Coordinates of C-alpha atoms in Angstrom, one line a residue:
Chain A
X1 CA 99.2 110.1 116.6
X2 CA 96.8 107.3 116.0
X3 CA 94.7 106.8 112.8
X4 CA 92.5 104.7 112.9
X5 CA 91.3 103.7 109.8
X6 CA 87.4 104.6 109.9
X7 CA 84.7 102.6 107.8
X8 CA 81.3 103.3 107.3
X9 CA 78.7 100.3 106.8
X10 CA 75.8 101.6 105.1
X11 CA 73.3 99.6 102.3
X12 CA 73.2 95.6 101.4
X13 CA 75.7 94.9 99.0
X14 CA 78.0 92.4 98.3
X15 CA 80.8 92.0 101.4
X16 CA 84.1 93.9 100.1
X17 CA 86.6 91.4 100.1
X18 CA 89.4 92.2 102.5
X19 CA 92.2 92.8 99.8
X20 CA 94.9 91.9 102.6
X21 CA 93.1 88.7 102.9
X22 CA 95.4 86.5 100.0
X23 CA 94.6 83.5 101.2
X24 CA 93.0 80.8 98.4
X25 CA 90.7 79.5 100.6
X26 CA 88.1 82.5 101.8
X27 CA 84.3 83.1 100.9
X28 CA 84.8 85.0 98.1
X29 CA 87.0 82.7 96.3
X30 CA 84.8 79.1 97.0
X31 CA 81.7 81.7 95.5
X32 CA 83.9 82.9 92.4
X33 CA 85.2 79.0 91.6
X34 CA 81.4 77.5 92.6
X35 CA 79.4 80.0 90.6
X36 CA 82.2 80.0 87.2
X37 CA 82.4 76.1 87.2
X38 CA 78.3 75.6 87.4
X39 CA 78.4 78.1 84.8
X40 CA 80.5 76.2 82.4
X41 CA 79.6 72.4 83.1
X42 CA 75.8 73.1 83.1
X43 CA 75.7 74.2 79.6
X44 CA 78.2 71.6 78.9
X45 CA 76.4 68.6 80.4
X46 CA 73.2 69.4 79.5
X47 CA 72.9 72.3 76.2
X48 CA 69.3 72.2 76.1
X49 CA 68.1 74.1 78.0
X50 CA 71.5 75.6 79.5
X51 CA 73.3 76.7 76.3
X52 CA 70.6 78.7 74.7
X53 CA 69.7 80.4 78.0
X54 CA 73.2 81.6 78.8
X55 CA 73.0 82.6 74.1
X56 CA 69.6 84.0 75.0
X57 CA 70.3 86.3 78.5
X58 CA 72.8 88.2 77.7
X59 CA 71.4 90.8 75.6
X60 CA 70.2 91.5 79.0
X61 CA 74.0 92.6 80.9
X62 CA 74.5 95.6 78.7
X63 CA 71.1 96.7 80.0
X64 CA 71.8 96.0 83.3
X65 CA 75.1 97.8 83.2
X66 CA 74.1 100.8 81.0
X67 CA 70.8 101.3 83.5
X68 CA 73.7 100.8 86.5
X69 CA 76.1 103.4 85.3
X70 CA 74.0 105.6 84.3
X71 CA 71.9 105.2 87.6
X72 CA 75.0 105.2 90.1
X73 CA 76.2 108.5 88.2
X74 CA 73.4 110.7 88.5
X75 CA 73.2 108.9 92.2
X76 CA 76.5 110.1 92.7
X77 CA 76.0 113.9 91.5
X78 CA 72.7 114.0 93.5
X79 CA 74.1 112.3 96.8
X80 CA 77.2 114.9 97.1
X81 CA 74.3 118.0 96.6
X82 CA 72.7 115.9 99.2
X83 CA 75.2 115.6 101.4
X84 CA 76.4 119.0 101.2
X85 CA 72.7 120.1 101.5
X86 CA 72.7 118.5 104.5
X87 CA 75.4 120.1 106.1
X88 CA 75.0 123.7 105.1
X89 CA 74.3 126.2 107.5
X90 CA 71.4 127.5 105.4
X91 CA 68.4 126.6 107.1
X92 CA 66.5 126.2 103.4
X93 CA 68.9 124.1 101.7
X94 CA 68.9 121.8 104.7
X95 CA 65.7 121.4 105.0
X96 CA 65.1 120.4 101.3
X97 CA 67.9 118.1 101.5
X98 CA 67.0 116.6 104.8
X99 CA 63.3 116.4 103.2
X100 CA 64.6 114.4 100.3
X101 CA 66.0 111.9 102.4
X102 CA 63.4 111.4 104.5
X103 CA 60.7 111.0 101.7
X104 CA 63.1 109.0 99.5
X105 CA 63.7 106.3 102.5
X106 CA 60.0 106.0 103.3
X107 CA 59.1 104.9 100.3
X108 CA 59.9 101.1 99.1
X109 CA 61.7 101.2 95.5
X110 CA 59.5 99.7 93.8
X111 CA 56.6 102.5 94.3
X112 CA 59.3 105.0 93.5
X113 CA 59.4 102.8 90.4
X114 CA 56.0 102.8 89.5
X115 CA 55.3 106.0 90.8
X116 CA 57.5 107.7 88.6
X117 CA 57.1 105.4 85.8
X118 CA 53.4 105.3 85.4
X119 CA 52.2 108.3 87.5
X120 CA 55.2 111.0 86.4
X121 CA 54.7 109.3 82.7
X122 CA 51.4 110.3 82.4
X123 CA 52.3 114.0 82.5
X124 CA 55.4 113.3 80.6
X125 CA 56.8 110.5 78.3
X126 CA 59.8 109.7 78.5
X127 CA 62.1 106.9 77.5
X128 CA 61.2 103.8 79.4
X129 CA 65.0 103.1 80.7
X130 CA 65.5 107.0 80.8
X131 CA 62.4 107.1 83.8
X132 CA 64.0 104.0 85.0
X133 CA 67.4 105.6 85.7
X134 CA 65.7 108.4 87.0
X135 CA 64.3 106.5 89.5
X136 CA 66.7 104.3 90.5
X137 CA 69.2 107.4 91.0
X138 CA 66.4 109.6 92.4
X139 CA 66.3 106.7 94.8
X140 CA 69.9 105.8 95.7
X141 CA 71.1 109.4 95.8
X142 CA 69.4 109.9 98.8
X143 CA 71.4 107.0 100.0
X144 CA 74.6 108.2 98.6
X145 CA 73.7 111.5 100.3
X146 CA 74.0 110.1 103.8
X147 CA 77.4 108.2 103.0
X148 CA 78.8 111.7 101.7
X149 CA 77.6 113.5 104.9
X150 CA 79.6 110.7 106.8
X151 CA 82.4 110.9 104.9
X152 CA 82.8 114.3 105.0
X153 CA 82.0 114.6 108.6
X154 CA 84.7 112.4 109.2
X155 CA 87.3 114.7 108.0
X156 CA 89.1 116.3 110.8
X157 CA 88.2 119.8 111.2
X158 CA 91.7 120.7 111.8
X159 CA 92.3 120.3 108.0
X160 CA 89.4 122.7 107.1
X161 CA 91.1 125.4 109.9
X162 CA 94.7 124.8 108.5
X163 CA 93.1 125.6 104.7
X164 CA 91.2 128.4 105.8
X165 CA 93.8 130.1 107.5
X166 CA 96.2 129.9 104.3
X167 CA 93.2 131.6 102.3
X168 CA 90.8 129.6 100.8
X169 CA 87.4 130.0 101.0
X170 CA 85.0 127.4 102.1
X171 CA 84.3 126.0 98.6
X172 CA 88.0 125.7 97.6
X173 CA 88.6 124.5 101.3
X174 CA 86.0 121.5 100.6
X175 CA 87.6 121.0 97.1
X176 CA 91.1 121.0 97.2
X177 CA 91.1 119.4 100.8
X178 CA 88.1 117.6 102.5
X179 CA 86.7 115.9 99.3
X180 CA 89.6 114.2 98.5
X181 CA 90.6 112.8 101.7
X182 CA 86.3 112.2 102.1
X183 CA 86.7 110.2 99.1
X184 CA 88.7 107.3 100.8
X185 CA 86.2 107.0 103.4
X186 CA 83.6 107.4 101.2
X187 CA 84.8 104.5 99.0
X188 CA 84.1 101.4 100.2
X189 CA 80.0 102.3 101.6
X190 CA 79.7 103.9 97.8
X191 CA 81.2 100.5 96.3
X192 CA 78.5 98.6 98.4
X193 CA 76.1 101.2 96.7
X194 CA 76.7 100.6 93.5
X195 CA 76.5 96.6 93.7
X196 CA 72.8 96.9 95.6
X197 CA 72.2 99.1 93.0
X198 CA 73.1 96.7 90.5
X199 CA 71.6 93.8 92.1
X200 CA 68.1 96.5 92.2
X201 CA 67.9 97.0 88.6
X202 CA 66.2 93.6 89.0
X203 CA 63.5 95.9 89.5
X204 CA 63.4 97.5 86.4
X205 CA 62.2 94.7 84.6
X206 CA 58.9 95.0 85.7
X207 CA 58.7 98.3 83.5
X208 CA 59.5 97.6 79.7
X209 CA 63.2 97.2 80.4
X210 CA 65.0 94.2 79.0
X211 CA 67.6 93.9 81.5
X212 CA 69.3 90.2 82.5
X213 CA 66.0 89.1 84.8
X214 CA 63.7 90.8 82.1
X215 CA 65.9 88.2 79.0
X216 CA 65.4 85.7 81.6
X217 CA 61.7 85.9 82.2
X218 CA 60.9 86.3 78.2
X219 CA 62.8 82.6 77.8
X220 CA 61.3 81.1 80.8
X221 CA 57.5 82.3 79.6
X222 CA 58.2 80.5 76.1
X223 CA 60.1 77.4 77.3
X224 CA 58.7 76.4 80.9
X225 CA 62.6 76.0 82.2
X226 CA 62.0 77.8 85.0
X227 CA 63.8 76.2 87.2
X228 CA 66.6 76.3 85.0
X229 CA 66.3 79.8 84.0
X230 CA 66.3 81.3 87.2
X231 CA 69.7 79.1 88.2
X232 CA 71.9 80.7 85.2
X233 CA 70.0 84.4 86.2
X234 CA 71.0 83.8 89.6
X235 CA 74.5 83.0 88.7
X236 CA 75.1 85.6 86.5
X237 CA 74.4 88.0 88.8
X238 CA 76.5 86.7 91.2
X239 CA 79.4 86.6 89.3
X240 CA 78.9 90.0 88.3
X241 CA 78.8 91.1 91.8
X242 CA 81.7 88.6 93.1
X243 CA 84.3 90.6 90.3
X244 CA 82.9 94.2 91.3
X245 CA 83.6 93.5 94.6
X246 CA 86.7 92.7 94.2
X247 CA 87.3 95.6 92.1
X248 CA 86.2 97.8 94.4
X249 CA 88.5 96.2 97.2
X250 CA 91.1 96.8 94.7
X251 CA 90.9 100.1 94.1
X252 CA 90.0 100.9 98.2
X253 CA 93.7 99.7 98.7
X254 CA 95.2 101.8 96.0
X255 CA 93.3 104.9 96.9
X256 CA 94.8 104.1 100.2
X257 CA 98.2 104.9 99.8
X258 CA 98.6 108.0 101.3
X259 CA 98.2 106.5 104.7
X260 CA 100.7 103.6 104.8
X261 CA 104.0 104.7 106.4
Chain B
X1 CA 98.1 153.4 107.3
X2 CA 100.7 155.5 108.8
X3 CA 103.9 153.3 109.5
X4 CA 104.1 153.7 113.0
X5 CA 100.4 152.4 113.0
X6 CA 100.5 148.6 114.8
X7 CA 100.3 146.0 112.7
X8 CA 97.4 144.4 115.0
X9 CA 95.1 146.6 116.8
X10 CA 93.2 144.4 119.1
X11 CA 91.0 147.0 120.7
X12 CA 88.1 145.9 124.1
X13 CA 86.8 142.1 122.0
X14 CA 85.0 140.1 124.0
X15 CA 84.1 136.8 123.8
X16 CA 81.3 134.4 124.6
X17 CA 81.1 130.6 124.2
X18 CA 77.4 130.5 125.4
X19 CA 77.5 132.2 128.9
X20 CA 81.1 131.4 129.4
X21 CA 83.1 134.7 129.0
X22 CA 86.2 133.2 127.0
X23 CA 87.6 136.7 126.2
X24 CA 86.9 139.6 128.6
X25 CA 87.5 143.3 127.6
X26 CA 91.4 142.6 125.8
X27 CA 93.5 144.9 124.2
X28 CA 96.7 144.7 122.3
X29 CA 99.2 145.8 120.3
X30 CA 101.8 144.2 117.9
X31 CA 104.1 146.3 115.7
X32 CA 105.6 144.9 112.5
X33 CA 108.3 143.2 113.2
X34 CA 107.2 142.7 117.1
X35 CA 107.4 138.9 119.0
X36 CA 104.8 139.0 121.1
X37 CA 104.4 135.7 123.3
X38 CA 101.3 135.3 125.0
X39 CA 101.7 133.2 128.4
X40 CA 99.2 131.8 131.0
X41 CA 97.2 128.5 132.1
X42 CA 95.2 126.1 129.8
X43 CA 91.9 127.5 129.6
X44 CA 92.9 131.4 129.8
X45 CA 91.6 132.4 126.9
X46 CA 95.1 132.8 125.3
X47 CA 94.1 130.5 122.3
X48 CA 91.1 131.6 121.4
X49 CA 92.7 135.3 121.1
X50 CA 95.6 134.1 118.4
X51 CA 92.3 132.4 116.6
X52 CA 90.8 136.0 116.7
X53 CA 93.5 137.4 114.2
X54 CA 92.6 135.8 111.6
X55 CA 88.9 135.2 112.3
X56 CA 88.9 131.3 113.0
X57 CA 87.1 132.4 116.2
X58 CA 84.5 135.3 115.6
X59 CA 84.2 137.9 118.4
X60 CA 81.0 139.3 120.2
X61 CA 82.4 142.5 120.7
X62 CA 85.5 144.8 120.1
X63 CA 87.2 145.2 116.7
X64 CA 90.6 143.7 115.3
X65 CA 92.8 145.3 112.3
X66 CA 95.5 143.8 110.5
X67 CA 97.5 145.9 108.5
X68 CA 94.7 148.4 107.9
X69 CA 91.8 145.8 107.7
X70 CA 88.9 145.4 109.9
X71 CA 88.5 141.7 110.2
X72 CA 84.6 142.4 110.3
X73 CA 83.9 145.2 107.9
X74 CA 81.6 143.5 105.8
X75 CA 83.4 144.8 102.5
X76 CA 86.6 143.4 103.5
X77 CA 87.5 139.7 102.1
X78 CA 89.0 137.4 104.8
X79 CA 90.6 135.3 102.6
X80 CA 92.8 137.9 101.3
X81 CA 93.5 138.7 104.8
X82 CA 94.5 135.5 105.9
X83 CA 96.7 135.5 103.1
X84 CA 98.9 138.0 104.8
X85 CA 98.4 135.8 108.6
X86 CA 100.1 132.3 108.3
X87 CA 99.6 130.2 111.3
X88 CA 101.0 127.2 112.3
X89 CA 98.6 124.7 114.6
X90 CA 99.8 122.6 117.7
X91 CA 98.5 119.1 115.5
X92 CA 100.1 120.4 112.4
X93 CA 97.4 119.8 110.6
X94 CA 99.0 118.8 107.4
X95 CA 97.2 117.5 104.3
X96 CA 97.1 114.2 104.8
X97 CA 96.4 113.3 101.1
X98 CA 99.5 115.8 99.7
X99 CA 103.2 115.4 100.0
X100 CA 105.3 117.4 102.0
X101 CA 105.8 119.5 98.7
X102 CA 102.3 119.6 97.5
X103 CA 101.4 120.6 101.3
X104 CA 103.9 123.9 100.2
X105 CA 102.4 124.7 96.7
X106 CA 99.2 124.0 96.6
X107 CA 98.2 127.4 98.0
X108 CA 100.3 129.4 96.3
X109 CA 99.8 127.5 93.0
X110 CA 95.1 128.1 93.4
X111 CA 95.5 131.4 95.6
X112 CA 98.6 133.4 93.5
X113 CA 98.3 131.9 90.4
X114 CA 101.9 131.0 90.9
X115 CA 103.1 128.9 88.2
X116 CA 103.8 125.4 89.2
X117 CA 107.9 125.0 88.5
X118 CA 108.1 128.8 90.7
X119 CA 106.1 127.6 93.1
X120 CA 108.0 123.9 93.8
X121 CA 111.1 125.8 93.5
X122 CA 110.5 128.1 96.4
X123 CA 108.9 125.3 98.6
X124 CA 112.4 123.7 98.2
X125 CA 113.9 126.6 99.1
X126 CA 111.2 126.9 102.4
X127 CA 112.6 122.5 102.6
X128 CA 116.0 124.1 103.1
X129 CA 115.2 126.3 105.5
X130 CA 113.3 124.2 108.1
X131 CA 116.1 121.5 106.9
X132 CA 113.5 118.9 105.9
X133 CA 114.0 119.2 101.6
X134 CA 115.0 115.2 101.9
X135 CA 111.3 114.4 102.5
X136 CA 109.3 116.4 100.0
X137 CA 108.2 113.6 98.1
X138 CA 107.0 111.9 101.3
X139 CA 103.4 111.9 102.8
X140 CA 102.6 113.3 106.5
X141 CA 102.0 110.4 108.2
X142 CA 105.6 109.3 106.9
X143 CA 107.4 112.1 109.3
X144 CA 108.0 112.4 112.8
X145 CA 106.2 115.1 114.5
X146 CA 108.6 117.4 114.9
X147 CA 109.5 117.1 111.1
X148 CA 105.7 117.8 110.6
X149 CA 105.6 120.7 112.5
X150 CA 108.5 122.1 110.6
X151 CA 106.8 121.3 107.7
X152 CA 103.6 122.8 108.5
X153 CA 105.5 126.3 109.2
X154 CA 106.9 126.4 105.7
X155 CA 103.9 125.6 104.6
X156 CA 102.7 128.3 106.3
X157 CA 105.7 130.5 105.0
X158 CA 105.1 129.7 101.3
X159 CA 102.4 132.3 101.6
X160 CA 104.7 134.7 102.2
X161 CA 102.9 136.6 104.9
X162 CA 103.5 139.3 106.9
X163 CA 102.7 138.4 110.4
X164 CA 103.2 134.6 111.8
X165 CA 100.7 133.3 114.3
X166 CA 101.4 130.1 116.4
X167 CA 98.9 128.1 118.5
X168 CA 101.2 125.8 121.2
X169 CA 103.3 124.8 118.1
X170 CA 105.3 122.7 120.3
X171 CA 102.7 121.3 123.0
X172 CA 101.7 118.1 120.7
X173 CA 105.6 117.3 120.5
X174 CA 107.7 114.5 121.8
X175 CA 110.3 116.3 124.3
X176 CA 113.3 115.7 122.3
X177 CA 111.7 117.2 118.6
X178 CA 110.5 120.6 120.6
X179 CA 113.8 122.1 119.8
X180 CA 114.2 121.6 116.2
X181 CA 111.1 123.9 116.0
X182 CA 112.1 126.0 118.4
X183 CA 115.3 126.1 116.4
X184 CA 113.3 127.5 113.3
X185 CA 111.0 129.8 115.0
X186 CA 114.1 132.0 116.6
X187 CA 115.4 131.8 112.6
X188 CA 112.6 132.7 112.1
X189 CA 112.5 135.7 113.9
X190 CA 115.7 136.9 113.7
X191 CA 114.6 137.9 110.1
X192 CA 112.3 140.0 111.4
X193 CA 109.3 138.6 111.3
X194 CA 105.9 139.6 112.8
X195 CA 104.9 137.1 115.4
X196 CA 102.3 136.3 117.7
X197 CA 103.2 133.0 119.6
X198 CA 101.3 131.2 122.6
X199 CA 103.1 128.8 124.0
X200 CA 104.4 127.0 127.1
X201 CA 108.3 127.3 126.3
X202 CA 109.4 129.9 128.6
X203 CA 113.1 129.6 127.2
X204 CA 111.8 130.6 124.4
X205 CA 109.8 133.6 125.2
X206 CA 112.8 134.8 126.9
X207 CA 115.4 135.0 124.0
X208 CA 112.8 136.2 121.5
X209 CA 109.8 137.4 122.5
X210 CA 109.8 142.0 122.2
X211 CA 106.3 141.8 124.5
X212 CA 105.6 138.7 127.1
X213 CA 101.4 139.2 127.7
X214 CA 100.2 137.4 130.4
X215 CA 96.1 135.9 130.4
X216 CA 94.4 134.5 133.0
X217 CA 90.5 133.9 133.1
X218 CA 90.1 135.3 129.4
X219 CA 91.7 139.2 130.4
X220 CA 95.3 140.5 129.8
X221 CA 96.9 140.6 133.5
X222 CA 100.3 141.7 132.4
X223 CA 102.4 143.1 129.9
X224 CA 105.9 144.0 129.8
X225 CA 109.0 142.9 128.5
X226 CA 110.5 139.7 128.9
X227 CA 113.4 140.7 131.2
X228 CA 110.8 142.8 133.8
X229 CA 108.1 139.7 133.3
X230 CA 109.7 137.0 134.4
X231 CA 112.6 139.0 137.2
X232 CA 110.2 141.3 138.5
X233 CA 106.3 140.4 137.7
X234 CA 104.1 142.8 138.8
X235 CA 100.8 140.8 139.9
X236 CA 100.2 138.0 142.2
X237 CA 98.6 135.8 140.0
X238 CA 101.5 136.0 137.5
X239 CA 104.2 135.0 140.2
X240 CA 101.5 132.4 141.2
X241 CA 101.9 131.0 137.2
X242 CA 105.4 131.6 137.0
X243 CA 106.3 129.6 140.3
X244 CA 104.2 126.8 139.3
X245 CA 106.0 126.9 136.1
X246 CA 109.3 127.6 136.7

C-alpha cells in the first residue's frame, strides 16, 4: 500500500525548511548567517544609532511572543471547535461554524483589530493586549479551523470504521484515533500559522501595545533613525521567524516517526 | 434469550443506496458457534450485509438481533453491542499511529477499564496465537500485509467477542501471505467461534464454513451446506458463479 505523504499549504508564513535538506548551502541557511552577521557588525561598526536600538527594542520580543502564544492558543482551541463545527452533521453547529469562517475571512485584520478594540471596547474595557489577543485569535482561529477540517478529512475513514466497530463511540473514535494521526498533517499548515501570526502582531502596535515594531516606532519618533530603525526591526523579525521555522521542521520530522519503515 | 435462539436474526432488511436496491428482502440465521460463509460476485450485496451486523451500514427496512439486541431499538447502546462483534477489514485498517501492541490494548485498556500490565499481557498472548508476538513493538507500516491482517484479527480478538465478522479479509493480500490468515481463521474456528465470513476463498469455505449462503443482486439465492453447495447447487445462477469460479 502506498502512502503518500499528504501536505496541506494554507496561510503566508515563513517556507518550512525541508529537514532532509542538510546541505550548508540552502535559502534558509544564507538568511540565518546574512540576517545574524548584519546583526552583530552593525552595532559593532557603528554603536550610535545601532547599539541603543537593538538595548532599546527588545522590551518589545516578550510582547510579541506573550501576545503570539497567547493568540496561537486560543487560535488553536477555537480552530479544532471550528473544524469540528464544520464537519458535524448538525445542521446548526455547521452553520455557525461555517458562518464564522466566512465573516472572519471577509474582513481584513486590521478592522477586526479596530473593530474589536475600539468598537467592542466601548461596551466593555478590557486589557489593551487582552482585546488584542482576542482578536488576533478570533481571527486566526477561523483559519486554523479550515486546516483542522483538512487534516481530519484526510484521515482515512477506514480507521474511524475499524474504531467503531471495537466500540467506541464517535468522540472517543476522534480522540484516541483520528486526532492524533490529524495532528501530523495538521502540523506543518499550523506551524505556517503561527509564524504569520507572529509576523501579524505587527498589527497590534497600532493599539497601545508595545510589541518589537511598537519599541521600534517610539525610538524612531525621538531619534529620526528611521532608516536605521526599521533595518534592526526587520531583522529581528526575521530571525525570529528563520529559528521557528526550523523548529517547526524539526518537530514535523519527529512527529513523523510512525510512518518510516 | 432461550439458548436455542440464533445468535443473529437477520429478518426481511432492505437496503437502499439512493435508488439502488443494495439489499433486497434477506433473511438469515447464525447460531452460536455457526461459520457461516457468504459467497457471490463483487457488487452482490454480500458486504454491505456483514456491515449490517454491527450497524456500520444502517438498514431501510427489516430488523437485526445479536444476542438478544435489536441493533435499532433506540434504548439499546451500539457500542456495547459492537463490543460483543469484532470484525476484521479487507485493508486491515490498523492504527497507523500505535504499535502492533497498543493496536491490541488500547480498547480494552478505554472500553473495560482493563488495567494496562492485564491488558499487554493478554495481547501477547493474542501475538502468540496469530504467531506475530516478535513485532509488537513495531508500527503498521513496518509489517507485511499478511502480518497486518493477522494483527488486525487479534486486535479484533482482544475484545473478546462473541461472534467474528470478516469483510474479504484476504482480498487485499499478496497470493503467497493469504494462507497464513487463512491458517488463523480455521484456528480460529476450530475453538468454536461464531463467524460470519465473506470471502472469495472457496477452499476455505469448504473445510470450515457450517452454512455456505450464496447473494446475487443484493438477495440470498442459496443456502445449504458446504458439501450440497458446491456438489450439487441448486440454482442456475449459482452454477453460473461457481463455474466461473472454480
Amino acid at each position: 500500500m502506498s502512502d503518500q505523504k499528504q501536505k496541506i499549504e494554507i496561510g503566508d508564513g515563513a517556507a518550512i525548511p525541508d529537514p532532509e535538506d542538510k546541505g550548508l548551502i540552502s535559502a534558509w541557511w544564507i538568511a540565518l548567517i546574512g540576517t545574524v552577521s548584519l546583526l552583530i557588525i552593525l552595532p559593532l561598526l557603528k554603536p550610535d544609532p545601532y547599539a541603543r536600538i537593538l538595548s532599546f527594542v527588545p522590551d518589545g520580543i516578550l510582547v510579541t511572543f506573550k501576545v503570539t502564544i497567547a493568540s496561537i492558543s486560543l487560535a488553536l482551541v477555537i480552530g479544532l471547535l471550528t473544524g469540528l463545527g464544520r464537519l458535524s452533521k448538525n445542521r446548526f453547529i455547521n452553520l455557525v461554524a461555517s458562518l464564522y469562517v466566512e465573516i472572519v475571512r471577509g474582513v481584513p485584520l486590521l478592522v477586526q483589530l479596530f473593530y474589536i478594540y475600539f468598537a467592542l471596547g466601548r461596551i466593555v474595557r478590557v486589557p489593551d493586549i487582552v482585546a488584542a489577543v482576542i482578536a488576533m485569535a478570533f481571527c486566526y482561529g477561523a483559519y486554523m479551523g479550515e486546516v483542522f477540517r483538512a487534516g481530519i478529512k484526510s484521515i482515512d475513514h477506514g480507521q474511524t470504521e475499524a474504531s467503531l466497530s471495537l466500540g467506541f463511540n464517535r468522540r472517543q473514535t476522534m480522540a484516541y484515533v483520528v486526532l492524533p494521526q490529524a495532528w501530523r498533517t495538521i502540523l506543518p499548515p499550523v506551524g505556517n500559522e503561527f509564524i504569520a501570526l507572529l509576523k501579524d502582531t505587527s498589527l497590534v502596535s497600532i493599539l497601545a501595545v508595545a510589541d518589537i515594531l511598537r519599541r521600534g516606532r517610539e525610538y524612531a519618533s525621538e531619534s529620526f533613525n528611521y532608516f536605521e530603525t526599521y533595518t534592526m526591526i526587520a531583522l529581528i523579525y526575521l530571525l525570529i521567524t528563520l529559528v521557528l521555522s526550523r523548529l517547526i521542521a524539526n518537530m514535523e520530522h519527529r512527529l513523523s516517526h510512525y510512518e518510516r519503515r | 434469550m432461550n439458548a436455542a435462539d440464533p445468535i443473529i436474526k437477520i429478518r426481511h432488511i432492505n437496503k437502499y443506496f439512493g435508488s439502488f436496491k443494495a439489499l433486497d428482502d434477506v433473511s438469515l440465521d447464525v447460531n452460536l458457534g455457526e461459520k457461516v460463509v457468504v459467497l457471490g460476485p463483487s457488487g452482490s450485496g454480500k458486504s454491505t450485509l456483514l456491515r449490517t451486523i454491527n450497524r456500520l451500514e444502517t438498514i431501510s427496512s427489516g430488523s437485526i438481533i445479536v444476542d438478544g439486541h435489536d441493533l435499532y431499538d433506540p434504548d439499546e447502546d451500539i457500542n456495547r453491542i459492537r463490543m460483543e462483534l469484532g470484525m476484521v477489514f479487507q485493508n486491515f485498517n490498523l492504527f497507523k499511529h500505535k504499535t502492533v501492541l497498543e493496536n491490541l490494548t488500547l480498547a480494552p485498556i478505554k472500553l473495560k477499564k482493563m488495567e494496562k500490565g492485564r491488558a499487554e499481557a493478554m495481547a501477547y498472548e493474542l501475538l502468540d496465537k496469530v504467531g506475530i508476538r516478535d513485532r509488537a513493538n513495531h508500527y503498521p507500516i513496518q509489517l507485511s500485509g499478511g502480518q497486518q491482517q493477522r494483527v488486525a484479527i487479534a486486535r479484533a480478538l482482544a475484545m473478546e467477542p462473541k461472534i467474528m465478522l470478516f469483510d474479504e479479509p484476504t482480498s487485499a493480500l499478496d497470493p503467497e501471505m493469504i494462507g497464513e490468515v487463512l491458517e488463523v481463521m480455521i484456528t480460529l474456528a476450530r475453538e468454536g467461534m461464531t463467524m460470519v465470513v465473506v470471502t472469495h476463498e472457496m477452499g476455505f469455505a469448504r473445510e470450515v464454513a457450517d452454512q455456505v449462503v450464496f447473494m446475487d443482486g443484493g438477495a440470498i439465492v442459496e443456502e445449504a451446506s458446504p458439501d450440497s453447495f458446491f456438489d450439487h447447487p441448486v440454482h442456475a445462477r449459482t452454477r453460473l458463479f461457481l463455474d466461473q469460479i472454480l
